[in-house]
Amino acid sequence: MDKIFIIGNKPLSGEVQISGAKNAVLPIMAAALMVKGNSKITRVPRLKDTFTMIQLMEIIGAKCDFEGNTLLVNGDNINNPEAPYELVKTMRASFYVLGPLISRFGFVKVSLPGGCAWGPRPVDFHLKALEKLGAKITLKGGYILAEAKRLIGCKIGLDFPSVGATGNILMAASTAQGKTIISNAAREPEIGQLCRYLNKMGANISGIGTTNLVIDGVEKLNASNIEVIPDRIEVGTFLAAGALLGKIKLNQLNPKHLKSVLQQLKKAGCHIEETNNSLTITKANSIKPLNIETKVYPGFPTDLQAQWISIMILANGRSKVTDNVYYDRFSHVPELNRFGANIKLKKNTAFIEGVKEIIGAPVMSTDIRASASLIIAGLAARGKTEINRVYHIDRGYENIEDKFRQIGADIWREKG
Ligand code: EPU
């Protein structure tokens, strides 16, 4: 298994190009399964998760050509509406094929995702919504079987604005008969982009960017092209490193997607310059401790909670970080304490007592964002850090060591 090594406490400076967003491209790839013909998706990050999605799409019958950051999908011979356990267990986002495949085939078989390192992560909203749209759902041998000749539009109120459930409903309802209204829908930028892509394919979705999405069902969608939006979580990860270590300019991004994060970084003492497609962060002289809570968009994202804790461990005093989206998403806390951080967990809140310095240590990645927080801590720590199980980071970050090395970090990978 590969390991990442870091000699920390080196100043960072320079520019970083931001990649396309993992959480935007995965549902877009699933949507491309809805149509015959060629779909061209550009700015696709080369991640373990995009390769897993390609593997799944090929099992389903799509032809995929992935060169550089451009993915061509041909959907002419799609004939196997099934997502096997072997892939769903490695990437929960495989569940995104549920909506597109029931829309195209009237039948789909998808492995039920199991638990995850940070809690049960159920899919009940997806299934309840499909049932409301008229699908017959059964569970057999660990698989969800959903069936409906044609779905019928209806009103769906989500108990929580789930990103995945909103995405699946949008795709399923695009070709349903009649109107579907989703209230309490997710309004993350990645969902906005999925709506725009579906509309380019011929769907009729309005209310984009709000919590009330209206989908007027159409008979059929057609293949279309799209460029993936910038990865706001990758941006936030580099901003967290910049907050502690220097002056970094991040390019090809959308600062509007990061308002809540930028607000907190400024309050913490960082200097930030913004243009319409770049951000430059200069580290704070002394990090001011702040209490934050994660919320759905446009609130502070749960996908940056771990990286934010890596900043706060070096703050000048006490702070609190509460995750309201995933109560158990704190596997990075004991690992960060191995660097000499002082964090105590109580339910879904991390209580952090800032320390003056942290010292490099051998640590273990536990999920994508937890791994990012360990890299940030390793970069800020004195001495050598060894990060194990880095396959987690490869799921969600494109060339992360190269990008950090380009701005002066002493970071390398050893193949194992
Ligand atoms: N939930 C349910 N039932 C459901 C669906 C969700 O109770 O049927 C709950 C979840 O347990 C959670 C909350 O609703 O407490 C929000 O979950 P959501 O469905 O929004 O999450 P997701 O769609 O499974 C996506 C991202 C995650 C990100 C979350 C929250 C993708 C592929 N994944 O997951 O990204 O944390 O939204 O913003 O888009 C990551 O990139 O590292 C990552 C985990």
Coordinates of C-alpha atoms and ligand atoms in Angstrom, one line a residue:
M1 CA 0.0 0.0 0.0
D2 CA 1.3 3.5 -0.9
K3 CA 2.4 5.9 1.8
I4 CA 2.8 9.6 1.8
F5 CA 5.7 11.2 3.6
I6 CA 6.0 14.9 4.5
I7 CA 8.8 16.9 6.1
G8 CA 6.7 19.7 7.6
N9 CA 6.9 23.3 8.7
K10 CA 8.1 24.6 5.3
P11 CA 6.5 27.8 3.9
L12 CA 4.2 27.4 0.9
S13 CA 4.0 29.9 -1.9
G14 CA 2.9 29.7 -5.6
E15 CA -0.1 28.9 -7.7
V16 CA -2.4 25.8 -7.8
Q17 CA -4.8 24.9 -10.6
I18 CA -8.1 23.5 -9.3
S19 CA -9.5 20.3 -10.8
G20 CA -13.1 19.5 -11.7
A21 CA -15.4 18.5 -8.8
K22 CA -15.7 14.9 -7.8
N23 CA -19.1 15.3 -6.4
A24 CA -20.3 17.0 -9.6
V25 CA -18.9 14.6 -12.0
L26 CA -20.2 11.4 -10.4
P27 CA -23.9 12.2 -10.9
I28 CA -23.2 13.7 -14.3
M29 CA -21.6 10.4 -15.4
A30 CA -24.6 8.5 -14.0
A31 CA -26.9 10.9 -16.0
A32 CA -25.0 10.0 -19.2
L33 CA -26.4 6.5 -18.8
M34 CA -29.9 7.8 -19.6
V35 CA -29.2 8.4 -23.3
K36 CA -28.1 6.8 -26.5
G37 CA -25.3 8.5 -28.5
N38 CA -22.2 10.3 -27.4
S39 CA -21.9 12.5 -24.3
K40 CA -18.7 14.4 -23.8
I41 CA -17.7 15.4 -20.3
T42 CA -14.7 17.7 -19.9
R43 CA -12.7 18.7 -16.8
V44 CA -13.1 15.3 -15.3
P45 CA -10.7 14.7 -12.5
R46 CA -8.6 11.6 -12.7
L47 CA -9.6 10.1 -9.4
K48 CA -10.0 6.6 -8.0
D49 CA -13.8 7.4 -7.8
T50 CA -14.1 8.5 -11.4
F51 CA -12.3 5.3 -12.5
T52 CA -14.7 3.2 -10.3
M53 CA -17.7 5.0 -11.9
I54 CA -16.3 4.2 -15.3
Q55 CA -15.9 0.6 -14.3
L56 CA -19.5 0.5 -13.2
M57 CA -20.7 2.3 -16.4
E58 CA -18.9 -0.3 -18.5
I59 CA -20.5 -3.2 -16.6
I60 CA -23.8 -1.5 -17.3
G61 CA -22.9 -1.5 -21.0
A62 CA -21.7 2.1 -21.7
K63 CA -18.5 2.6 -23.8
C64 CA -16.2 5.0 -22.0
D65 CA -13.0 6.6 -23.4
F66 CA -11.1 8.7 -20.8
E67 CA -8.2 10.7 -22.2
G68 CA -6.6 13.4 -20.1
N69 CA -9.5 15.1 -18.4
T70 CA -12.1 14.4 -21.2
L71 CA -14.5 11.5 -20.9
L72 CA -16.5 10.3 -23.8
V73 CA -19.5 8.1 -23.1
N74 CA -21.4 6.2 -25.7
G75 CA -24.7 4.9 -24.5
D76 CA -25.9 3.0 -27.5
N77 CA -25.4 -0.5 -26.1
I78 CA -26.4 -0.1 -22.5
N79 CA -28.2 -3.3 -21.6
N80 CA -27.4 -4.3 -18.0
P81 CA -29.2 -2.1 -15.4
E82 CA -27.3 -3.4 -12.4
A83 CA -24.8 -2.0 -9.9
P84 CA -22.9 -4.9 -8.2
Y85 CA -22.0 -5.1 -4.6
E86 CA -18.2 -5.2 -5.3
L87 CA -18.4 -1.6 -6.7
V88 CA -21.1 -0.1 -4.5
K89 CA -19.2 -1.2 -1.4
T90 CA -16.1 0.7 -2.5
M91 CA -18.0 3.8 -3.6
R92 CA -21.4 4.7 -2.2
A93 CA -21.9 7.2 -5.1
S94 CA -22.5 4.1 -7.3
F95 CA -26.1 4.5 -5.9
Y96 CA -26.5 7.4 -8.3
V97 CA -27.3 4.9 -11.2
L98 CA -30.6 4.1 -9.5
G99 CA -32.5 7.1 -10.9
P100 CA -31.0 7.1 -14.5
L101 CA -31.5 3.3 -15.0
I102 CA -35.1 3.1 -13.8
S103 CA -35.8 6.1 -16.0
R104 CA -34.2 4.3 -19.1
F105 CA -35.2 0.7 -18.5
G106 CA -38.1 0.7 -16.1
F107 CA -36.0 -1.7 -14.0
V108 CA -32.8 -1.5 -11.9
K109 CA -30.9 -3.7 -9.5
V110 CA -28.5 -1.9 -7.2
S111 CA -26.6 -3.3 -4.3
L112 CA -27.8 -1.7 -1.0
P113 CA -24.8 0.3 0.4
G114 CA -23.7 -0.9 3.8
G115 CA -22.5 1.2 6.7
C116 CA -19.6 3.5 6.4
A117 CA -16.6 4.4 8.6
W118 CA -18.6 7.4 10.0
G119 CA -22.1 5.9 10.6
P120 CA -25.0 4.2 9.0
R121 CA -25.5 6.6 6.0
P122 CA -28.9 5.3 5.0
V123 CA -30.6 5.5 1.6
D124 CA -34.2 5.6 2.8
F125 CA -35.0 9.0 1.2
H126 CA -34.0 7.7 -2.2
L127 CA -36.2 4.6 -1.9
K128 CA -39.2 6.4 -0.4
A129 CA -39.1 9.0 -3.2
L130 CA -38.9 6.3 -5.9
E131 CA -41.9 4.5 -4.3
K132 CA -43.8 7.8 -4.4
L133 CA -43.0 8.1 -8.0
G134 CA -44.7 4.8 -8.5
A135 CA -41.8 2.3 -8.4
K136 CA -42.2 -1.1 -6.8
I137 CA -39.2 -1.7 -4.6
T138 CA -38.0 -5.0 -3.2
L139 CA -34.9 -6.0 -1.3
K140 CA -33.4 -9.4 -2.3
G141 CA -30.0 -10.8 -1.4
G142 CA -28.6 -7.4 -0.5
Y143 CA -29.9 -5.8 -3.6
I144 CA -32.6 -3.2 -4.2
L145 CA -34.8 -4.0 -7.1
A146 CA -36.9 -1.2 -8.4
E147 CA -39.5 -1.5 -11.1
A148 CA -41.9 0.8 -12.9
K149 CA -43.2 0.9 -16.5
R150 CA -43.1 4.7 -16.3
L151 CA -42.7 6.8 -13.2
I152 CA -45.5 9.3 -12.4
G153 CA -44.6 12.8 -11.2
C154 CA -45.6 13.7 -7.7
K155 CA -44.8 15.9 -4.7
I156 CA -41.8 14.8 -2.6
G157 CA -40.8 16.5 0.6
L158 CA -37.4 15.4 1.8
D159 CA -36.9 15.2 5.6
F160 CA -33.3 16.4 5.1
P161 CA -32.0 18.1 2.0
S162 CA -29.9 15.1 0.9
V163 CA -27.6 15.7 -2.0
G164 CA -27.7 12.1 -3.3
A165 CA -31.5 11.7 -2.9
T166 CA -32.1 15.0 -4.7
G167 CA -29.8 13.9 -7.5
N168 CA -31.5 10.5 -7.9
I169 CA -35.0 12.0 -7.9
L170 CA -34.0 14.7 -10.5
M171 CA -32.8 12.0 -12.8
A172 CA -35.7 9.6 -12.3
A173 CA -38.3 12.3 -12.5
S174 CA -36.9 13.9 -15.7
T175 CA -38.6 11.4 -17.8
A176 CA -41.6 10.7 -15.5
Q177 CA -45.1 11.4 -16.7
G178 CA -46.2 14.8 -15.4
K179 CA -44.8 17.2 -12.8
T180 CA -42.6 16.4 -9.8
I181 CA -41.9 18.9 -7.1
I182 CA -39.1 18.3 -4.6
S183 CA -39.3 20.4 -1.5
N184 CA -36.5 20.8 0.9
A185 CA -34.2 19.8 -1.9
A186 CA -30.4 20.1 -1.7
R187 CA -29.0 23.2 -3.3
E188 CA -25.3 22.4 -3.4
P189 CA -23.6 23.7 -6.5
E190 CA -23.1 20.1 -7.7
I191 CA -26.9 19.7 -7.7
G192 CA -27.3 22.9 -9.6
Q193 CA -24.9 21.6 -12.2
L194 CA -26.7 18.3 -12.5
C195 CA -30.0 20.3 -13.1
R196 CA -28.3 22.3 -15.9
Y197 CA -26.9 19.2 -17.5
L198 CA -30.2 17.4 -17.5
N199 CA -31.8 20.5 -19.0
K200 CA -29.2 20.5 -21.7
M201 CA -30.2 16.9 -22.4
G202 CA -33.8 18.1 -22.8
A203 CA -35.2 17.9 -19.3
N204 CA -37.4 20.6 -17.9
I205 CA -36.2 21.5 -14.4
S206 CA -36.9 24.9 -12.8
G207 CA -36.1 26.4 -9.4
I208 CA -32.4 25.6 -9.8
G209 CA -30.4 26.9 -6.8
T210 CA -33.5 26.9 -4.6
T211 CA -34.9 24.3 -2.2
N212 CA -37.9 23.8 -4.4
L213 CA -37.2 22.0 -7.6
V214 CA -39.9 21.5 -10.2
I215 CA -39.4 18.8 -12.9
D216 CA -41.8 18.7 -15.8
G217 CA -41.3 15.2 -17.1
V218 CA -40.4 14.8 -20.8
E219 CA -40.6 11.7 -23.0
K220 CA -36.9 11.3 -23.7
L221 CA -33.5 12.9 -23.2
N222 CA -30.7 13.3 -25.7
A223 CA -26.9 13.1 -25.3
S224 CA -25.2 16.4 -24.5
N225 CA -21.8 17.8 -23.4
I226 CA -20.7 19.5 -20.2
E227 CA -17.7 20.9 -18.4
V228 CA -17.5 20.0 -14.8
I229 CA -17.5 22.8 -12.2
P230 CA -14.4 23.4 -10.1
D231 CA -14.0 21.4 -6.9
R232 CA -14.9 23.7 -4.1
I233 CA -13.7 21.1 -1.5
E234 CA -10.3 20.9 -3.2
V235 CA -10.2 24.7 -3.0
G236 CA -11.1 24.7 0.7
T237 CA -8.4 22.1 1.4
F238 CA -5.6 24.2 -0.2
L239 CA -7.0 27.3 1.6
A240 CA -6.7 25.5 4.9
A241 CA -3.0 24.7 4.1
G242 CA -2.5 28.4 3.1
A243 CA -4.1 29.6 6.3
L244 CA -1.2 28.0 8.3
L245 CA 1.7 28.1 5.9
G246 CA 2.1 30.9 3.4
K247 CA 0.7 32.7 0.4
I248 CA -1.1 30.5 -2.2
K249 CA -3.0 31.6 -5.3
L250 CA -5.7 29.1 -6.4
N251 CA -6.9 29.4 -10.0
Q252 CA -9.9 28.3 -12.1
L253 CA -12.5 28.2 -9.4
N254 CA -15.7 29.9 -8.4
P255 CA -15.3 31.9 -5.1
K256 CA -19.1 32.2 -4.9
H257 CA -19.3 28.5 -3.9
L258 CA -17.1 29.1 -0.8
K259 CA -18.7 32.1 0.8
S260 CA -19.2 30.6 4.3
V261 CA -15.6 29.2 4.3
L262 CA -14.0 32.5 3.2
Q263 CA -16.0 34.3 5.8
Q264 CA -14.6 32.0 8.6
L265 CA -11.0 32.2 7.2
K266 CA -11.1 36.0 7.3
K267 CA -12.4 35.9 10.8
A268 CA -9.6 33.5 11.8
G269 CA -7.1 36.2 10.7
C270 CA -6.2 35.2 7.1
H271 CA -5.9 37.7 4.3
I272 CA -7.9 36.8 1.2
E273 CA -7.9 38.4 -2.2
E274 CA -10.7 37.4 -4.6
T275 CA -11.2 37.7 -8.3
N276 CA -14.1 36.1 -10.2
N277 CA -12.1 32.9 -10.8
S278 CA -9.2 32.9 -8.3
L279 CA -8.5 33.2 -4.6
T280 CA -5.2 34.2 -2.9
I281 CA -4.8 33.4 0.7
T282 CA -2.1 34.7 3.0
K283 CA -1.6 33.0 6.3
A284 CA -2.7 34.5 9.6
N285 CA 0.0 35.8 11.9
S286 CA -1.9 34.1 14.7
I287 CA -5.0 31.9 14.1
K288 CA -8.0 33.2 16.0
P289 CA -10.0 30.4 17.6
L290 CA -13.6 30.2 16.1
N291 CA -16.6 28.0 16.8
I292 CA -18.2 26.6 13.6
E293 CA -21.0 24.3 12.8
T294 CA -21.4 22.4 9.5
K295 CA -24.6 22.9 7.6
V296 CA -26.0 22.1 4.2
Y297 CA -25.1 24.6 1.4
P298 CA -24.6 27.5 1.6
G299 CA -23.5 26.8 5.2
F300 CA -20.0 25.5 6.1
P301 CA -19.5 22.2 4.3
T302 CA -19.1 18.9 6.2
D303 CA -16.5 18.0 3.6
L304 CA -14.2 20.7 5.0
Q305 CA -14.8 20.0 8.7
A306 CA -11.7 17.8 9.1
Q307 CA -9.5 20.3 7.3
W308 CA -10.9 23.1 9.4
I309 CA -10.0 21.2 12.6
S310 CA -6.4 21.0 11.2
I311 CA -6.3 24.8 11.3
M312 CA -7.9 25.2 14.7
I313 CA -5.5 22.8 16.4
L314 CA -2.9 25.6 16.0
A315 CA -5.2 28.4 17.0
N316 CA -4.5 30.8 19.8
G317 CA -7.1 29.4 22.3
R318 CA -10.1 27.2 22.5
S319 CA -12.6 26.4 19.7
K320 CA -15.4 24.1 18.9
V321 CA -16.4 22.3 15.7
T322 CA -19.8 20.7 15.4
D323 CA -20.8 18.5 12.5
N324 CA -24.6 18.7 12.0
V325 CA -24.6 16.7 8.7
Y326 CA -22.7 13.6 9.8
Y327 CA -22.6 13.1 13.5
D328 CA -19.9 10.5 13.5
R329 CA -17.5 12.0 11.0
F330 CA -14.5 12.4 13.3
S331 CA -12.1 9.5 12.6
H332 CA -9.4 12.1 12.0
V333 CA -9.5 13.3 15.6
P334 CA -7.5 10.6 17.3
E335 CA -5.0 10.8 14.3
L336 CA -4.6 14.5 14.7
N337 CA -4.0 14.0 18.4
R338 CA -1.0 11.8 17.5
F339 CA 0.6 15.1 16.2
G340 CA 0.2 16.6 19.6
A341 CA -3.1 18.3 19.0
N342 CA -5.4 18.6 21.9
I343 CA -8.9 17.6 20.8
K344 CA -11.7 16.0 22.8
L345 CA -14.8 14.7 21.2
K346 CA -18.3 14.9 22.8
K347 CA -21.1 13.6 20.6
N348 CA -20.9 15.5 17.3
T349 CA -18.6 18.3 18.6
A350 CA -14.8 18.5 18.7
F351 CA -13.5 20.7 21.6
I352 CA -10.1 22.0 20.6
E353 CA -7.5 23.5 22.8
G354 CA -5.0 25.2 20.5
V355 CA -1.3 24.2 20.8
K356 CA 1.8 26.2 19.9
E357 CA 3.3 23.5 17.6
I358 CA 2.6 20.0 16.4
I359 CA 5.2 17.3 15.7
G360 CA 5.2 14.9 12.7
A361 CA 4.0 11.4 13.4
P362 CA 3.0 8.1 11.6
V363 CA -0.8 8.4 11.1
M364 CA -3.5 6.6 9.2
S365 CA -6.0 7.8 6.6
T366 CA -9.5 6.8 7.3
D367 CA -11.6 8.6 4.6
I368 CA -11.1 11.1 1.9
R369 CA -11.4 14.3 3.9
A370 CA -9.8 12.9 7.0
S371 CA -6.8 12.2 4.9
A372 CA -6.7 15.7 3.7
S373 CA -6.7 17.0 7.3
L374 CA -3.7 14.7 8.0
I375 CA -1.7 16.1 5.0
I376 CA -2.4 19.7 6.2
A377 CA -1.3 18.8 9.7
G378 CA 1.8 17.0 8.3
L379 CA 2.7 20.2 6.3
A380 CA 2.4 22.3 9.5
A381 CA 4.1 19.9 11.8
R382 CA 7.8 20.0 12.7
G383 CA 9.6 16.9 11.5
K384 CA 8.5 13.9 9.5
T385 CA 5.0 12.5 9.0
E386 CA 4.1 9.2 7.4
I387 CA 0.5 8.8 6.2
N388 CA -0.7 5.2 5.7
R389 CA -3.7 4.0 3.7
V390 CA -3.5 6.8 1.3
Y391 CA -5.9 5.1 -1.2
H392 CA -8.6 7.1 0.6
I393 CA -7.0 10.4 -0.6
D394 CA -6.7 9.1 -4.1
R395 CA -10.5 8.6 -4.2
G396 CA -11.0 12.4 -4.1
Y397 CA -7.9 14.5 -4.9
E398 CA -6.2 14.7 -8.2
N399 CA -2.4 14.7 -7.9
I400 CA -2.5 16.1 -4.4
E401 CA 1.2 15.6 -3.7
D402 CA 2.3 17.1 -7.0
K403 CA 0.1 20.2 -6.4
F404 CA 1.6 20.7 -2.9
R405 CA 5.2 20.0 -4.1
Q406 CA 4.7 22.7 -6.8
I407 CA 4.1 25.3 -4.0
G408 CA 7.1 24.3 -2.0
A409 CA 6.0 21.4 0.2
D410 CA 8.4 18.6 0.9
I411 CA 6.0 15.8 0.3
W412 CA 6.4 12.5 -1.6
R413 CA 4.8 9.1 -2.1
E414 CA 6.4 5.7 -1.7
K415 CA 4.7 2.9 -3.6
G416 CA 4.0 -0.2 -1.5
Ligands
EPU1 N1 -29.5 10.7 4.8 C1 -30.5 9.9 5.2 N2 -31.2 9.1 4.4 C2 -30.9 9.1 3.0 C3 -29.9 10.0 2.5 C4 -29.2 10.8 3.4 O1 -30.8 9.9 6.4 O2 -31.6 8.4 2.3 C5 -28.8 11.6 5.7 C6 -27.3 11.2 5.8 O3 -27.1 10.1 6.7 C7 -26.6 12.5 6.2 C8 -27.5 13.5 5.5 O4 -28.7 12.9 5.2 O5 -26.8 12.6 7.6 C9 -26.8 14.1 4.3 O6 -26.5 13.1 3.4 P1 -26.5 13.3 1.8 O7 -27.4 12.3 1.2 O8 -26.6 14.7 1.5 O9 -25.0 12.8 1.4 P2 -24.6 12.0 0.1 O10 -25.4 12.4 -1.0 O11 -24.5 10.6 0.5 C10 -22.8 13.8 -0.7 C11 -21.3 13.8 -1.0 C12 -20.6 13.7 0.4 C13 -21.0 14.9 1.3 C14 -22.5 14.9 1.5 C15 -23.0 16.1 2.3 C16 -21.2 12.9 -3.2 C17 -20.8 11.7 -4.0 N3 -21.0 12.7 -1.8 O12 -23.1 12.5 0.0 O13 -19.2 13.8 0.0 O14 -20.3 14.7 2.5 O15 -23.2 14.9 0.2 O16 -22.6 17.2 1.7 O17 -21.7 13.9 -3.6 C18 -16.9 13.5 0.2 O18 -16.8 14.1 -0.9 O19 -15.9 13.2 0.9 C19 -18.2 13.1 0.6 C20 -18.4 12.3 1.6

